[in-house]
Amino acid sequence: MRASRLLSLLLLLQTRGMMTAPEIARELEVSVRTVYRDVEALSAAGVPVYADRGPAGGYRLLDGYRTRLNGLSAEEAASLFLAGLPGPAADLGLGEEAAAAGLKLLAALPPEPRSHAARMRERFHLDVPGWYRQADEVPHLGVVADAVWDERPLRMVYRRWGPREVERIVHPYGVVLKGGSWYLVAGADGGGPRTYRVARIVSVEPLPGRFERPEGFDLAAYWQEWSADFRRRMYTAEARLRLAPGAEPMLGLSAGQDVAEAALAAAGPPDADGWREIVLPVESLRHGRWVLLRMGADVEALGPPELRKLMEEAIADLAALYGVRPD
């Protein structure tokens, strides 16, 4: 256990540069006292780690010191090839570099991890976009990614929903790949970060100079919070339903798996015939009608009354379309 932690500490210092003892403790989920002991152990083993004193100090490795990859287990080496997605790397203009890095990694591994990693690459393939949709066309992603890396402002023309085109000068903080779509997280108009879909960028050009990235900005934390808020804003209505026994999988396909699971988890027990009443979040009542029509007679709208009215109208229209006469 301690050997694994010492290796993690060594790799942290190698990848992050200087780190304080409290920062290391948070990363490794140990006490600061444990960090002090582990640093002493690394020094005793001949690793050139030393401390810079003062308010801006911390632990770091001697300049130029690098450890080798022969500490990777077979499973760890294999997992690296699942982490390297060739599609997104190509979108970012790094397809050749990613392939070359994979070859170098294989060459650096001992025989057993190398064989395990090669089998992983032969047997597993990750395809990011969901079914029934194509990945976004993102001709400007390379320019955006370069600006993120170099911390350079961008002037872009962006197509908002409507459609309406607006011009923005933004400070790009990062890019996110979600379900086959690329998103830019950037500061704009002197305010906090905003999210832009890269496929909606009509034109973009880098501007001279650099911007200062907000201190402490965490892209992953921002995205998690933004996604949760987006979901809350997206579902503006609720549909009260009766769900037929065995129709749970269809509800997930029609309304979305996570929304369906949450609604079913909050539902009461089934009645004598196996039907369950649930409250399903929907984007709008018209969206709710679309969800229910996909499920046919396996679901009944109980409320609100406006939703039942929409279903009655849709059923009447279908009956007229197919020549069914009401009794």
mmCIF file of C-alpha atoms in Angstrom:
data_model
loop_
_atom_site.group_PDB
_atom_site.id
_atom_site.type_symbol
_atom_site.label_atom_id
_atom_site.label_comp_id
_atom_site.label_asym_id
_atom_site.label_seq_id
_atom_site.Cartn_x
_atom_site.Cartn_y
_atom_site.Cartn_z
ATOM 1 C CA MET A 1 0.000 0.000 0.000
ATOM 2 C CA ARG A 2 2.756 2.424 0.947
ATOM 3 C CA ALA A 3 4.812 1.539 -2.132
ATOM 4 C CA SER A 4 1.851 2.437 -4.346
ATOM 5 C CA ARG A 5 1.416 5.730 -2.494
ATOM 6 C CA LEU A 6 5.113 6.585 -2.852
ATOM 7 C CA LEU A 7 4.896 5.967 -6.588
ATOM 8 C CA SER A 8 1.797 8.175 -6.786
ATOM 9 C CA LEU A 9 3.638 10.926 -4.900
ATOM 10 C CA LEU A 10 6.593 10.664 -7.249
ATOM 11 C CA LEU A 11 4.366 10.864 -10.328
ATOM 12 C CA LEU A 12 2.455 13.825 -8.868
ATOM 13 C CA LEU A 13 5.657 15.807 -8.430
ATOM 14 C CA GLN A 14 6.824 14.791 -11.886
ATOM 15 C CA THR A 15 3.629 15.923 -13.617
ATOM 16 C CA ARG A 16 2.582 18.900 -11.483
ATOM 17 C CA GLY A 17 5.945 20.417 -10.581
ATOM 18 C CA MET A 18 6.071 22.111 -7.185
ATOM 19 C CA MET A 19 3.322 21.161 -4.711
ATOM 20 C CA THR A 20 2.804 21.989 -1.059
ATOM 21 C CA ALA A 21 2.368 19.267 1.559
ATOM 22 C CA PRO A 22 -1.361 20.101 2.045
ATOM 23 C CA GLU A 23 -1.929 19.904 -1.743
ATOM 24 C CA ILE A 24 -0.251 16.499 -1.883
ATOM 25 C CA ALA A 25 -2.240 15.326 1.127
ATOM 26 C CA ARG A 26 -5.525 16.264 -0.567
ATOM 27 C CA GLU A 27 -4.570 14.465 -3.784
ATOM 28 C CA LEU A 28 -3.480 11.274 -2.009
ATOM 29 C CA GLU A 29 -6.192 11.486 0.688
ATOM 30 C CA VAL A 30 -3.684 11.206 3.539
ATOM 31 C CA SER A 31 -2.562 13.443 6.392
ATOM 32 C CA VAL A 32 0.127 16.107 6.012
ATOM 33 C CA ARG A 33 2.247 14.188 8.526
ATOM 34 C CA THR A 34 2.096 11.147 6.199
ATOM 35 C CA VAL A 35 3.283 13.320 3.307
ATOM 36 C CA TYR A 36 6.323 14.416 5.368
ATOM 37 C CA ARG A 37 7.205 10.782 6.090
ATOM 38 C CA ASP A 38 6.743 9.740 2.455
ATOM 39 C CA VAL A 39 8.962 12.558 1.186
ATOM 40 C CA GLU A 40 11.669 11.463 3.601
ATOM 41 C CA ALA A 41 11.307 7.890 2.345
ATOM 42 C CA LEU A 42 11.708 9.014 -1.278
ATOM 43 C CA SER A 43 14.821 11.006 -0.393
ATOM 44 C CA ALA A 44 16.284 8.024 1.464
ATOM 45 C CA ALA A 45 15.682 5.891 -1.652
ATOM 46 C CA GLY A 46 17.733 8.284 -3.764
ATOM 47 C CA VAL A 47 14.928 10.251 -5.416
ATOM 48 C CA PRO A 48 16.090 13.919 -5.750
ATOM 49 C CA VAL A 49 13.110 15.576 -4.050
ATOM 50 C CA TYR A 50 13.690 18.746 -2.078
ATOM 51 C CA ALA A 51 11.744 21.547 -0.425
ATOM 52 C CA ASP A 52 11.646 25.247 -1.309
ATOM 53 C CA ARG A 53 11.022 27.286 1.833
ATOM 54 C CA GLY A 54 8.774 30.312 2.133
ATOM 55 C CA PRO A 55 5.144 31.232 1.368
ATOM 56 C CA ALA A 56 5.505 30.241 -2.305
ATOM 57 C CA GLY A 57 7.484 27.102 -1.548
ATOM 58 C CA GLY A 58 6.739 23.416 -1.666
ATOM 59 C CA TYR A 59 8.209 20.079 -2.675
ATOM 60 C CA ARG A 60 9.578 19.414 -6.136
ATOM 61 C CA LEU A 61 11.944 17.143 -8.014
ATOM 62 C CA LEU A 62 15.382 18.142 -9.232
ATOM 63 C CA ASP A 63 15.083 19.745 -12.684
ATOM 64 C CA GLY A 64 15.380 17.142 -15.437
ATOM 65 C CA TYR A 65 14.653 14.131 -13.226
ATOM 66 C CA ARG A 66 12.177 11.697 -14.774
ATOM 67 C CA THR A 67 11.041 8.290 -13.631
ATOM 68 C CA ARG A 68 10.381 5.518 -16.156
ATOM 69 C CA LEU A 69 7.192 3.685 -17.048
ATOM 70 C CA ASN A 70 8.335 0.250 -15.892
ATOM 71 C CA GLY A 71 6.251 0.656 -12.714
ATOM 72 C CA LEU A 72 2.988 0.245 -14.667
ATOM 73 C CA SER A 73 1.019 -2.920 -14.088
ATOM 74 C CA ALA A 74 -0.472 -4.771 -17.054
ATOM 75 C CA GLU A 75 -3.976 -3.503 -16.200
ATOM 76 C CA GLU A 76 -2.799 0.117 -15.776
ATOM 77 C CA ALA A 77 -1.004 0.061 -19.110
ATOM 78 C CA ALA A 78 -4.056 -1.402 -20.839
ATOM 79 C CA SER A 79 -6.323 1.269 -19.359
ATOM 80 C CA LEU A 80 -4.223 3.990 -20.992
ATOM 81 C CA PHE A 81 -5.263 2.729 -24.417
ATOM 82 C CA LEU A 82 -8.940 3.017 -23.466
ATOM 83 C CA ALA A 83 -8.302 6.606 -22.366
ATOM 84 C CA GLY A 84 -6.844 7.600 -25.731
ATOM 85 C CA LEU A 85 -9.792 8.148 -28.081
ATOM 86 C CA PRO A 86 -8.610 8.381 -31.715
ATOM 87 C CA GLY A 87 -11.717 10.275 -32.890
ATOM 88 C CA PRO A 88 -11.498 13.201 -30.451
ATOM 89 C CA ALA A 89 -7.719 13.333 -30.869
ATOM 90 C CA ALA A 90 -8.194 13.696 -34.626
ATOM 91 C CA ASP A 91 -10.812 16.430 -34.068
ATOM 92 C CA LEU A 92 -8.227 18.348 -32.062
ATOM 93 C CA GLY A 93 -5.616 17.914 -34.780
ATOM 94 C CA LEU A 94 -3.647 15.416 -32.700
ATOM 95 C CA GLY A 95 -4.461 12.169 -34.506
ATOM 96 C CA GLU A 96 -0.899 11.458 -35.682
ATOM 97 C CA GLU A 97 0.572 12.528 -32.351
ATOM 98 C CA ALA A 98 -1.798 10.247 -30.432
ATOM 99 C CA ALA A 99 -0.904 7.289 -32.647
ATOM 100 C CA ALA A 100 2.809 7.993 -32.238
ATOM 101 C CA ALA A 101 2.433 8.314 -28.477
ATOM 102 C CA GLY A 102 0.681 4.943 -28.378
ATOM 103 C CA LEU A 103 3.539 3.283 -30.231
ATOM 104 C CA LYS A 104 6.110 4.878 -27.916
ATOM 105 C CA LEU A 105 4.163 3.765 -24.866
ATOM 106 C CA LEU A 106 4.049 0.184 -26.138
ATOM 107 C CA ALA A 107 7.771 0.262 -26.844
ATOM 108 C CA ALA A 108 8.552 1.532 -23.334
ATOM 109 C CA LEU A 109 6.573 -1.199 -21.557
ATOM 110 C CA PRO A 110 8.006 -4.504 -20.341
ATOM 111 C CA PRO A 111 6.821 -7.623 -22.236
ATOM 112 C CA GLU A 112 3.833 -8.597 -20.054
ATOM 113 C CA PRO A 113 2.162 -5.143 -19.816
ATOM 114 C CA ARG A 114 2.941 -4.587 -23.520
ATOM 115 C CA SER A 115 1.122 -7.797 -24.490
ATOM 116 C CA HIS A 116 -1.845 -6.946 -22.240
ATOM 117 C CA ALA A 117 -2.116 -3.429 -23.662
ATOM 118 C CA ALA A 118 -1.934 -4.682 -27.242
ATOM 119 C CA ARG A 119 -4.770 -7.156 -26.578
ATOM 120 C CA MET A 120 -6.849 -4.357 -25.042
ATOM 121 C CA ARG A 121 -6.412 -2.219 -28.151
ATOM 122 C CA GLU A 122 -7.355 -5.139 -30.412
ATOM 123 C CA ARG A 123 -10.492 -6.084 -28.445
ATOM 124 C CA PHE A 124 -12.068 -2.801 -27.278
ATOM 125 C CA HIS A 125 -13.181 0.179 -29.338
ATOM 126 C CA LEU A 126 -14.869 3.319 -27.998
ATOM 127 C CA ASP A 127 -17.418 5.092 -30.221
ATOM 128 C CA VAL A 128 -18.419 8.376 -28.581
ATOM 129 C CA PRO A 129 -21.582 9.642 -30.392
ATOM 130 C CA GLY A 130 -24.938 8.130 -29.488
ATOM 131 C CA TRP A 131 -27.142 6.110 -31.833
ATOM 132 C CA TYR A 132 -29.235 7.800 -34.522
ATOM 133 C CA ARG A 133 -27.092 10.920 -34.627
ATOM 134 C CA GLN A 134 -23.890 12.016 -36.278
ATOM 135 C CA ALA A 135 -21.025 13.700 -34.489
ATOM 136 C CA ASP A 136 -20.931 17.479 -34.909
ATOM 137 C CA GLU A 137 -18.978 19.049 -37.748
ATOM 138 C CA VAL A 138 -16.386 21.219 -35.988
ATOM 139 C CA PRO A 139 -14.135 22.910 -38.559
ATOM 140 C CA HIS A 140 -13.058 25.577 -36.047
ATOM 141 C CA LEU A 141 -12.157 23.213 -33.205
ATOM 142 C CA GLY A 142 -8.425 23.325 -33.958
ATOM 143 C CA VAL A 143 -8.295 27.120 -33.702
ATOM 144 C CA VAL A 144 -10.332 27.031 -30.500
ATOM 145 C CA ALA A 145 -8.111 24.343 -28.934
ATOM 146 C CA ASP A 146 -4.947 26.276 -29.798
ATOM 147 C CA ALA A 147 -6.375 29.401 -28.153
ATOM 148 C CA VAL A 148 -7.266 27.397 -25.037
ATOM 149 C CA TRP A 149 -3.735 26.062 -24.834
ATOM 150 C CA ASP A 150 -2.006 29.404 -25.504
ATOM 151 C CA GLU A 151 -4.486 31.486 -23.437
ATOM 152 C CA ARG A 152 -5.235 33.784 -26.362
ATOM 153 C CA PRO A 153 -8.543 35.660 -26.792
ATOM 154 C CA LEU A 154 -10.813 34.869 -29.740
ATOM 155 C CA ARG A 155 -13.213 36.913 -31.825
ATOM 156 C CA MET A 156 -16.003 34.666 -33.040
ATOM 157 C CA VAL A 157 -19.340 34.872 -34.797
ATOM 158 C CA TYR A 158 -21.720 32.504 -33.021
ATOM 159 C CA ARG A 159 -25.096 31.217 -34.249
ATOM 160 C CA ARG A 160 -27.527 31.264 -31.361
ATOM 161 C CA TRP A 161 -30.861 29.457 -31.268
ATOM 162 C CA GLY A 162 -33.301 31.290 -33.407
ATOM 163 C CA PRO A 163 -31.211 31.335 -35.575
ATOM 164 C CA ARG A 164 -29.424 34.587 -34.819
ATOM 165 C CA GLU A 165 -25.743 35.363 -35.250
ATOM 166 C CA VAL A 166 -23.837 37.415 -32.673
ATOM 167 C CA GLU A 167 -20.217 38.480 -32.429
ATOM 168 C CA ARG A 168 -18.326 37.779 -29.226
ATOM 169 C CA ILE A 169 -14.798 38.325 -27.931
ATOM 170 C CA VAL A 170 -14.136 35.452 -25.543
ATOM 171 C CA HIS A 171 -11.382 34.120 -23.300
ATOM 172 C CA PRO A 172 -11.335 30.335 -23.878
ATOM 173 C CA TYR A 173 -10.798 28.355 -20.679
ATOM 174 C CA GLY A 174 -11.337 24.818 -21.973
ATOM 175 C CA VAL A 175 -13.178 22.441 -24.305
ATOM 176 C CA VAL A 176 -15.462 19.544 -23.342
ATOM 177 C CA LEU A 177 -16.602 16.544 -25.391
ATOM 178 C CA LYS A 178 -20.129 15.438 -24.430
ATOM 179 C CA GLY A 179 -22.037 12.755 -26.328
ATOM 180 C CA GLY A 180 -20.200 13.433 -29.594
ATOM 181 C CA SER A 181 -20.564 17.233 -29.334
ATOM 182 C CA TRP A 182 -17.740 19.644 -28.501
ATOM 183 C CA TYR A 183 -18.363 22.610 -26.196
ATOM 184 C CA LEU A 184 -16.226 25.675 -25.495
ATOM 185 C CA VAL A 185 -16.151 27.078 -21.959
ATOM 186 C CA ALA A 186 -15.075 30.707 -22.122
ATOM 187 C CA GLY A 187 -15.349 34.030 -20.360
ATOM 188 C CA ALA A 188 -17.208 36.753 -22.261
ATOM 189 C CA ASP A 189 -18.125 40.402 -21.754
ATOM 190 C CA GLY A 190 -16.053 40.597 -18.592
ATOM 191 C CA GLY A 191 -18.381 38.153 -16.812
ATOM 192 C CA GLY A 192 -18.151 34.574 -15.614
ATOM 193 C CA PRO A 193 -17.698 31.524 -17.836
ATOM 194 C CA ARG A 194 -20.288 30.602 -20.447
ATOM 195 C CA THR A 195 -20.766 27.515 -22.602
ATOM 196 C CA TYR A 196 -20.801 27.551 -26.404
ATOM 197 C CA ARG A 197 -21.375 24.653 -28.782
ATOM 198 C CA VAL A 198 -18.358 24.562 -31.097
ATOM 199 C CA ALA A 199 -20.452 23.402 -34.071
ATOM 200 C CA ARG A 200 -22.371 26.701 -33.871
ATOM 201 C CA ILE A 201 -19.255 28.836 -34.321
ATOM 202 C CA VAL A 202 -19.634 30.405 -37.776
ATOM 203 C CA SER A 203 -16.185 32.017 -37.903
ATOM 204 C CA VAL A 204 -13.348 32.578 -35.463
ATOM 205 C CA GLU A 205 -10.007 34.353 -35.370
ATOM 206 C CA PRO A 206 -7.361 34.554 -32.658
ATOM 207 C CA LEU A 207 -6.581 38.015 -31.305
ATOM 208 C CA PRO A 208 -3.149 39.336 -30.280
ATOM 209 C CA GLY A 209 -2.072 39.232 -26.668
ATOM 210 C CA ARG A 210 -2.987 36.864 -23.856
ATOM 211 C CA PHE A 211 -5.629 36.744 -21.168
ATOM 212 C CA GLU A 212 -5.245 35.757 -17.535
ATOM 213 C CA ARG A 213 -7.005 32.538 -16.682
ATOM 214 C CA PRO A 214 -9.160 32.848 -13.521
ATOM 215 C CA GLU A 215 -7.251 31.605 -10.514
ATOM 216 C CA GLY A 216 -8.567 28.296 -9.272
ATOM 217 C CA PHE A 217 -10.893 27.693 -12.243
ATOM 218 C CA ASP A 218 -11.737 23.965 -12.387
ATOM 219 C CA LEU A 219 -13.094 22.916 -15.784
ATOM 220 C CA ALA A 220 -14.470 19.559 -14.586
ATOM 221 C CA ALA A 221 -16.239 21.134 -11.597
ATOM 222 C CA TYR A 222 -17.691 23.906 -13.765
ATOM 223 C CA TRP A 223 -18.995 21.403 -16.309
ATOM 224 C CA GLN A 224 -20.627 19.256 -13.661
ATOM 225 C CA GLU A 225 -22.390 22.269 -12.146
ATOM 226 C CA TRP A 226 -23.389 23.680 -15.544
ATOM 227 C CA SER A 227 -24.767 20.311 -16.693
ATOM 228 C CA ALA A 228 -26.887 19.956 -13.562
ATOM 229 C CA ASP A 229 -28.240 23.494 -13.984
ATOM 230 C CA PHE A 230 -28.925 22.889 -17.689
ATOM 231 C CA ARG A 231 -30.943 19.795 -16.836
ATOM 232 C CA ARG A 232 -32.956 21.724 -14.251
ATOM 233 C CA ARG A 233 -33.698 24.474 -16.778
ATOM 234 C CA MET A 234 -34.517 22.001 -19.542
ATOM 235 C CA TYR A 235 -37.295 20.171 -17.662
ATOM 236 C CA THR A 236 -39.904 22.880 -17.060
ATOM 237 C CA ALA A 237 -43.034 20.738 -16.636
ATOM 238 C CA GLU A 238 -44.227 17.480 -15.082
ATOM 239 C CA ALA A 239 -46.518 14.776 -16.420
ATOM 240 C CA ARG A 240 -48.514 12.525 -14.066
ATOM 241 C CA LEU A 241 -48.816 9.106 -15.658
ATOM 242 C CA ARG A 242 -50.036 5.524 -15.252
ATOM 243 C CA LEU A 243 -47.446 3.075 -16.512
ATOM 244 C CA ALA A 244 -48.311 -0.440 -17.644
ATOM 245 C CA PRO A 245 -46.446 -3.407 -16.114
ATOM 246 C CA GLY A 246 -43.283 -4.186 -18.053
ATOM 247 C CA ALA A 247 -43.192 -0.780 -19.772
ATOM 248 C CA GLU A 248 -40.235 0.554 -17.750
ATOM 249 C CA PRO A 249 -37.620 -0.101 -20.479
ATOM 250 C CA MET A 250 -39.746 1.719 -23.082
ATOM 251 C CA LEU A 251 -40.082 4.694 -20.727
ATOM 252 C CA GLY A 252 -36.297 4.920 -20.546
ATOM 253 C CA LEU A 253 -35.996 4.849 -24.330
ATOM 254 C CA SER A 254 -38.715 7.468 -24.794
ATOM 255 C CA ALA A 255 -37.952 9.944 -22.005
ATOM 256 C CA GLY A 256 -34.255 9.311 -21.314
ATOM 257 C CA GLN A 257 -32.784 6.705 -19.023
ATOM 258 C CA ASP A 258 -31.730 8.939 -16.133
ATOM 259 C CA VAL A 259 -35.057 10.841 -16.053
ATOM 260 C CA ALA A 260 -37.042 7.597 -16.203
ATOM 261 C CA GLU A 261 -34.992 5.975 -13.443
ATOM 262 C CA ALA A 262 -35.486 8.976 -11.153
ATOM 263 C CA ALA A 263 -39.250 8.991 -11.790
ATOM 264 C CA LEU A 264 -39.560 5.244 -11.181
ATOM 265 C CA ALA A 265 -37.483 5.438 -7.996
ATOM 266 C CA ALA A 266 -39.911 8.012 -6.564
ATOM 267 C CA ALA A 267 -43.038 6.121 -7.660
ATOM 268 C CA GLY A 268 -45.347 4.236 -5.320
ATOM 269 C CA PRO A 269 -46.113 0.507 -5.449
ATOM 270 C CA PRO A 270 -48.098 -0.961 -8.377
ATOM 271 C CA ASP A 271 -51.861 -1.388 -8.131
ATOM 272 C CA ALA A 272 -53.696 -4.708 -8.300
ATOM 273 C CA ASP A 273 -53.228 -4.846 -12.078
ATOM 274 C CA GLY A 274 -49.519 -3.959 -11.941
ATOM 275 C CA TRP A 275 -49.879 -0.351 -13.145
ATOM 276 C CA ARG A 276 -47.827 2.337 -11.393
ATOM 277 C CA GLU A 277 -48.410 6.074 -11.054
ATOM 278 C CA ILE A 278 -45.324 8.186 -11.692
ATOM 279 C CA VAL A 279 -44.454 11.859 -12.087
ATOM 280 C CA LEU A 280 -42.200 12.350 -15.103
ATOM 281 C CA PRO A 281 -40.249 15.595 -15.725
ATOM 282 C CA VAL A 282 -40.663 16.804 -19.333
ATOM 283 C CA GLU A 283 -39.293 19.751 -21.269
ATOM 284 C CA SER A 284 -42.831 20.968 -22.001
ATOM 285 C CA LEU A 285 -46.322 19.520 -22.206
ATOM 286 C CA ARG A 286 -45.955 19.188 -25.974
ATOM 287 C CA HIS A 287 -42.712 17.302 -25.422
ATOM 288 C CA GLY A 288 -44.616 15.126 -22.922
ATOM 289 C CA ARG A 289 -47.210 14.346 -25.595
ATOM 290 C CA TRP A 290 -44.420 13.213 -27.932
ATOM 291 C CA VAL A 291 -42.960 10.955 -25.228
ATOM 292 C CA LEU A 292 -46.357 9.353 -24.506
ATOM 293 C CA LEU A 293 -47.253 8.824 -28.160
ATOM 294 C CA ARG A 294 -44.057 6.797 -28.582
ATOM 295 C CA MET A 295 -45.280 4.406 -25.878
ATOM 296 C CA GLY A 296 -48.763 3.765 -27.261
ATOM 297 C CA ALA A 297 -51.240 2.110 -24.902
ATOM 298 C CA ASP A 298 -48.569 1.273 -22.294
ATOM 299 C CA VAL A 299 -49.015 4.655 -20.632
ATOM 300 C CA GLU A 300 -51.935 6.913 -19.696
ATOM 301 C CA ALA A 301 -51.728 10.647 -19.020
ATOM 302 C CA LEU A 302 -53.487 11.475 -15.764
ATOM 303 C CA GLY A 303 -52.524 15.125 -15.599
ATOM 304 C CA PRO A 304 -52.229 17.970 -15.883
ATOM 305 C CA PRO A 305 -55.511 18.469 -17.785
ATOM 306 C CA GLU A 306 -53.700 20.308 -20.586
ATOM 307 C CA LEU A 307 -51.633 17.207 -21.297
ATOM 308 C CA ARG A 308 -54.727 14.968 -21.439
ATOM 309 C CA LYS A 309 -56.283 17.463 -23.855
ATOM 310 C CA LEU A 310 -53.176 17.334 -26.078
ATOM 311 C CA MET A 311 -53.324 13.518 -26.068
ATOM 312 C CA GLU A 312 -57.041 13.519 -26.967
ATOM 313 C CA GLU A 313 -56.360 15.840 -29.905
ATOM 314 C CA ALA A 314 -53.441 13.723 -31.103
ATOM 315 C CA ILE A 315 -55.486 10.513 -30.895
ATOM 316 C CA ALA A 316 -58.353 12.131 -32.820
ATOM 317 C CA ASP A 317 -55.955 13.321 -35.514
ATOM 318 C CA LEU A 318 -54.468 9.825 -35.814
ATOM 319 C CA ALA A 319 -57.906 8.267 -36.028
ATOM 320 C CA ALA A 320 -58.860 10.656 -38.830
ATOM 321 C CA LEU A 321 -55.586 10.007 -40.620
ATOM 322 C CA TYR A 322 -56.110 6.251 -40.600
ATOM 323 C CA GLY A 323 -59.845 6.372 -41.286
ATOM 324 C CA VAL A 324 -60.966 5.060 -37.897
ATOM 325 C CA ARG A 325 -64.519 6.085 -37.044
ATOM 326 C CA PRO A 326 -65.327 6.802 -33.389
ATOM 327 C CA ASP A 327 -68.093 4.656 -31.864
#
